[in-house]
Short mmCIF file of C-alpha atoms in Angstrom, two decimals:
data_model
loop_
_atom_site.label_atom_id
_atom_site.label_comp_id
_atom_site.label_asym_id
_atom_site.label_seq_id
_atom_site.Cartn_x
_atom_site.Cartn_y
_atom_site.Cartn_z
CA ASP A 658 -0.15 -0.32 -0.17
CA ALA A 659 1.33 3.63 -0.79
CA LYS A 660 2.41 5.56 1.92
CA THR A 661 0.39 8.93 3.08
CA THR A 662 1.81 11.83 4.67
CA GLN A 663 -0.57 14.28 6.69
CA PRO A 664 -0.17 17.50 8.91
CA PRO A 665 0.07 16.50 12.65
CA SER A 666 -3.07 18.95 13.53
CA MET A 667 -5.07 21.47 12.36
CA ASP A 668 -7.55 24.01 13.98
CA CYS A 669 -11.28 24.92 12.32
CA ALA A 670 -13.87 27.36 13.90
CA GLU A 671 -16.98 26.33 14.25
CA GLY A 672 -19.39 26.63 11.03
CA ARG A 673 -16.18 26.86 8.77
CA ALA A 674 -15.20 24.29 6.35
CA ALA A 675 -12.28 21.95 7.58
CA ASN A 676 -9.75 20.89 4.37
CA LEU A 677 -7.67 18.40 5.69
CA PRO A 678 -4.80 17.56 2.93
CA CYS A 679 -3.19 14.14 2.59
CA ASN A 680 0.09 13.62 0.17
CA HIS A 681 0.55 9.63 -1.53
CA SER A 682 2.42 10.52 -4.54
CA THR A 683 3.38 6.56 -4.64
CA ILE A 684 -0.22 6.05 -5.50
CA SER A 685 -0.70 3.10 -7.83
CA GLY A 686 -3.35 3.04 -10.63
CA ASN A 687 -5.67 0.59 -8.79
CA GLU A 688 -5.27 1.88 -5.25
CA TYR A 689 -8.12 4.07 -3.81
CA VAL A 690 -7.87 6.69 -1.22
CA TYR A 691 -9.73 6.02 2.40
CA TRP A 692 -10.78 8.29 4.96
CA TYR A 693 -11.32 7.22 8.23
CA ARG A 694 -11.72 9.52 11.66
CA GLN A 695 -11.77 8.24 15.38
CA ILE A 696 -13.20 10.05 17.82
CA HIS A 697 -11.76 10.01 21.72
CA SER A 698 -12.07 6.26 23.18
CA GLN A 699 -14.17 5.29 19.99
CA GLY A 700 -13.27 2.83 16.73
CA PRO A 701 -12.41 4.38 13.88
CA GLN A 702 -15.29 5.58 11.68
CA TYR A 703 -15.26 5.21 7.83
CA ILE A 704 -16.02 8.27 6.18
CA ILE A 705 -15.50 8.25 2.64
CA HIS A 706 -13.22 6.90 -0.12
CA GLY A 707 -12.59 7.27 -4.00
CA LEU A 708 -10.36 6.18 -7.06
CA LYS A 709 -10.01 9.23 -8.88
CA ASN A 710 -13.42 11.30 -9.10
CA ASN A 711 -14.51 13.60 -6.36
CA GLU A 712 -17.05 11.97 -3.80
CA THR A 713 -19.62 13.12 -1.60
CA ASN A 714 -21.77 11.77 0.99
CA GLU A 715 -23.70 12.88 3.78
CA MET A 716 -20.46 13.42 5.92
CA ALA A 717 -17.87 14.86 4.06
CA SER A 718 -16.15 15.52 0.27
CA LEU A 719 -13.24 13.91 -1.22
CA ILE A 720 -11.45 16.36 -3.93
CA ILE A 721 -8.38 14.15 -5.60
CA THR A 722 -6.38 15.87 -7.45
CA GLU A 723 -5.82 14.78 -11.36
CA ASP A 724 -2.40 13.37 -11.09
CA ARG A 725 -3.93 11.35 -8.04
CA LYS A 726 -0.92 12.68 -5.98
CA SER A 727 -2.90 14.34 -3.17
CA SER A 728 -6.83 14.52 -1.87
CA THR A 729 -8.37 16.84 0.40
CA LEU A 730 -11.28 15.88 2.56
CA ILE A 731 -13.51 18.66 3.49
CA LEU A 732 -16.27 18.54 6.23
CA PRO A 733 -18.19 21.59 4.82
CA HIS A 734 -19.54 23.17 8.24
CA ALA A 735 -17.70 21.77 11.06
CA THR A 736 -18.97 21.37 14.48
CA LEU A 737 -17.61 20.52 17.84
CA ARG A 738 -18.18 16.95 17.04
CA ASP A 739 -16.11 16.57 14.38
CA THR A 740 -12.94 16.98 16.51
CA ALA A 741 -10.84 13.74 16.11
CA VAL A 742 -8.07 12.23 14.43
CA TYR A 743 -8.38 11.85 10.48
CA TYR A 744 -6.81 9.14 9.05
CA CYS A 745 -6.22 9.10 5.35
CA ILE A 746 -5.29 5.71 3.99
CA VAL A 747 -4.56 4.58 0.45
CA GLY A 748 -4.85 0.53 -0.77
CA ALA A 749 -6.29 -1.61 -3.40
CA GLY A 750 -10.14 -1.86 -3.52
CA GLY A 751 -10.01 -5.74 -3.27
CA THR A 752 -13.84 -7.27 -2.58
CA SER A 753 -12.44 -9.82 -0.20
CA TYR A 754 -9.06 -8.59 1.53
CA GLY A 755 -7.98 -5.20 2.33
CA LYS A 756 -6.02 -4.33 5.42
CA LEU A 757 -6.02 -0.87 6.76
CA THR A 758 -2.84 0.58 7.46
CA PHE A 759 -3.11 3.60 9.56
CA GLY A 760 -0.42 6.21 10.19
CA GLN A 761 -0.47 8.85 12.64
CA GLY A 762 -3.34 10.86 10.89
CA THR A 763 -4.45 14.72 11.36
CA ILE A 764 -5.70 15.64 14.71
CA LEU A 765 -8.34 18.16 13.94
CA THR A 766 -9.60 20.27 16.83
CA VAL A 767 -12.99 22.38 16.13
CA HIS A 768 -12.90 25.50 18.20
CA PRO A 769 -16.20 27.21 19.55
CA ASP B 786 -29.11 -1.87 12.42
CA ALA B 787 -26.63 -3.21 15.43
CA GLY B 788 -22.98 -2.41 14.77
CA VAL B 789 -20.28 -4.35 15.32
CA THR B 790 -20.11 -5.52 18.80
CA GLN B 791 -17.41 -6.42 21.14
CA SER B 792 -16.55 -8.08 24.41
CA PRO B 793 -15.41 -7.64 27.26
CA THR B 794 -15.57 -3.93 27.31
CA HIS B 795 -12.59 -3.98 29.74
CA LEU B 796 -10.08 -6.57 30.69
CA ILE B 797 -7.42 -6.83 33.10
CA LYS B 798 -4.94 -9.68 32.95
CA THR B 799 -1.49 -10.69 34.49
CA ARG B 800 1.46 -11.33 32.53
CA GLY B 801 1.77 -14.73 31.41
CA GLN B 802 -1.90 -15.62 31.31
CA HIS B 803 -4.06 -15.76 28.22
CA VAL B 804 -7.34 -13.88 26.86
CA THR B 805 -9.56 -14.16 24.46
CA LEU B 806 -11.87 -11.45 22.86
CA ARG B 807 -15.10 -11.37 21.02
CA CYS B 808 -16.36 -9.87 18.18
CA SER B 809 -20.08 -9.92 16.09
CA PRO B 810 -19.64 -8.15 13.06
CA ILE B 811 -22.82 -6.25 11.48
CA SER B 812 -25.48 -8.69 10.17
CA GLY B 813 -24.82 -9.32 6.30
CA HIS B 814 -20.92 -8.86 6.88
CA LYS B 815 -18.94 -12.00 6.36
CA SER B 816 -15.32 -10.17 6.59
CA VAL B 817 -13.88 -9.39 9.95
CA SER B 818 -10.52 -8.07 11.13
CA TRP B 819 -8.82 -7.37 13.81
CA TYR B 820 -6.71 -4.21 14.70
CA GLN B 821 -4.34 -3.63 17.51
CA GLN B 822 -4.02 0.01 19.07
CA VAL B 823 -1.54 0.97 21.52
CA LEU B 824 -1.89 4.56 23.23
CA GLY B 825 -1.03 7.59 21.26
CA GLN B 826 -0.69 5.61 17.75
CA GLY B 827 -2.92 4.47 15.11
CA PRO B 828 -4.24 0.92 14.88
CA GLN B 829 -2.25 -1.89 13.42
CA PHE B 830 -3.61 -4.62 11.42
CA ILE B 831 -3.40 -8.01 13.46
CA PHE B 832 -5.20 -10.50 11.10
CA GLN B 833 -8.36 -10.32 8.41
CA TYR B 834 -11.05 -13.35 7.63
CA TYR B 835 -13.47 -13.71 5.09
CA GLU B 836 -15.82 -16.49 4.93
CA LYS B 837 -14.16 -18.27 7.80
CA GLU B 838 -10.97 -18.02 5.83
CA GLU B 839 -8.09 -16.21 6.94
CA ARG B 840 -7.04 -13.67 4.33
CA GLY B 841 -4.42 -11.79 6.02
CA ARG B 842 -1.95 -11.47 8.87
CA GLY B 843 -0.17 -8.72 10.09
CA ASN B 844 3.28 -8.85 11.79
CA PHE B 845 2.56 -10.09 15.15
CA PRO B 846 3.83 -13.10 17.12
CA ASP B 847 2.44 -16.94 16.74
CA ARG B 848 1.06 -15.76 20.52
CA PHE B 849 -1.62 -14.08 18.69
CA SER B 850 -4.45 -16.61 16.80
CA ALA B 851 -7.90 -15.86 15.50
CA ARG B 852 -11.01 -17.73 13.98
CA GLN B 853 -14.15 -16.93 12.43
CA PHE B 854 -17.33 -19.00 13.22
CA PRO B 855 -19.78 -20.06 10.70
CA ASN B 856 -22.33 -17.13 11.78
CA TYR B 857 -19.38 -15.17 10.83
CA SER B 858 -18.48 -13.88 14.91
CA SER B 859 -14.96 -13.77 15.47
CA GLU B 860 -12.56 -14.74 18.87
CA LEU B 861 -9.15 -13.35 18.95
CA ASN B 862 -6.51 -15.23 21.23
CA VAL B 863 -3.68 -13.88 22.97
CA ASN B 864 -1.37 -15.98 24.99
CA ALA B 865 1.71 -15.72 27.39
CA LEU B 866 0.61 -12.20 28.05
CA LEU B 867 3.59 -9.52 28.10
CA LEU B 868 2.84 -6.15 29.32
CA GLY B 869 3.28 -4.70 25.60
CA ASP B 870 0.07 -6.39 24.80
CA SER B 871 -2.00 -3.78 26.84
CA ALA B 872 -4.06 -1.72 24.17
CA LEU B 873 -7.30 -1.35 22.50
CA TYR B 874 -8.51 -4.04 20.56
CA LEU B 875 -10.34 -3.16 17.50
CA CYS B 876 -12.82 -5.60 15.08
CA ALA B 877 -14.03 -4.20 12.05
CA SER B 878 -16.51 -5.91 9.86
CA SER B 879 -17.47 -5.27 5.86
CA ARG B 880 -19.89 -6.37 3.64
CA PRO B 881 -19.57 -8.63 0.49
CA GLY B 882 -19.53 -7.17 -2.74
CA GLN B 883 -18.14 -3.73 -1.42
CA GLY B 884 -14.53 -3.01 -0.68
CA ALA B 885 -12.73 -4.74 2.15
CA ARG B 886 -11.21 -1.30 3.22
CA GLU B 887 -14.63 -0.25 3.92
CA GLN B 888 -14.66 -1.40 7.48
CA TYR B 889 -16.69 -0.62 9.93
CA PHE B 890 -15.52 -0.82 13.84
CA GLY B 891 -16.64 -1.91 17.05
CA PRO B 892 -15.79 0.17 19.91
CA GLY B 893 -13.10 -1.72 21.13
CA THR B 894 -11.82 -4.12 24.06
CA ARG B 895 -9.65 -2.07 26.49
CA LEU B 896 -6.78 -5.22 27.28
CA THR B 897 -4.26 -4.00 30.07
CA VAL B 898 -1.88 -6.44 31.21
CA THR B 899 -0.20 -6.05 34.96
#
C-alpha cells in the first residue's frame, strides 16, 4: 500500500469548512484513497473513499487531484463533534481482503 | 441495525495469562478484521478473515491467533501475555461485494496487562 503524509494537527472554527490535506505521491493505478476518523476513546469511523473522481456523501467531500498524488477531505460545516483524529489511507479496493494501514493521522480541533 | 459489538469492554490480565476477545459483525457482513491500538498510535492490523478463512495477517507473533465462526463472529486469542500487549483491540467488519477496506469498527476491548 502506498504511503501517505498528513499534517499532525489542524484547527478549525465551528461552522467553517475544514479542509484536511493528504499526500500520496506513490499511489498506484488500482489504489483507492480512504478516509477514517477516530473520536477519542471510540473505534475508527469510515468517512468516504474514492479512486479518481471527486466524491461526496452526507459526511464529507473528497477531492482528488488529477494526478492522484494528493487529496483533500472537506467537512463543509465543522461542528465541535468533528474534533477527532483523521486518517488518510491508500490501498487497492479488493472485495475479500484489504487491511487498513493507519499512520499518525491529523488531529483536527474544532473551536467554538 | 446493530453495529459491530465486542466483548468484554475492559479486561485486566496478568503477564503470562491467556485472553480471548470476541466480536460480532454487523448483520450480513462476512469479513472481520482485528486491529491493535497502543496508546498514542494508530491502529495496527492483526488479522482479517473472510468466509471463515484467514485472508491476511499482520506483523504479530504466533502468540496471536484468531478464528471466524459459521455465523461470522470472531475470536482473537492472545497467549503468554506481555506488558506490551496492553492496548485497545478493535474489530471491524465489511460487507460482501463492497471494498474490504470500507470497514465498520466496534468500540474495542481495552486490555490491561499487569
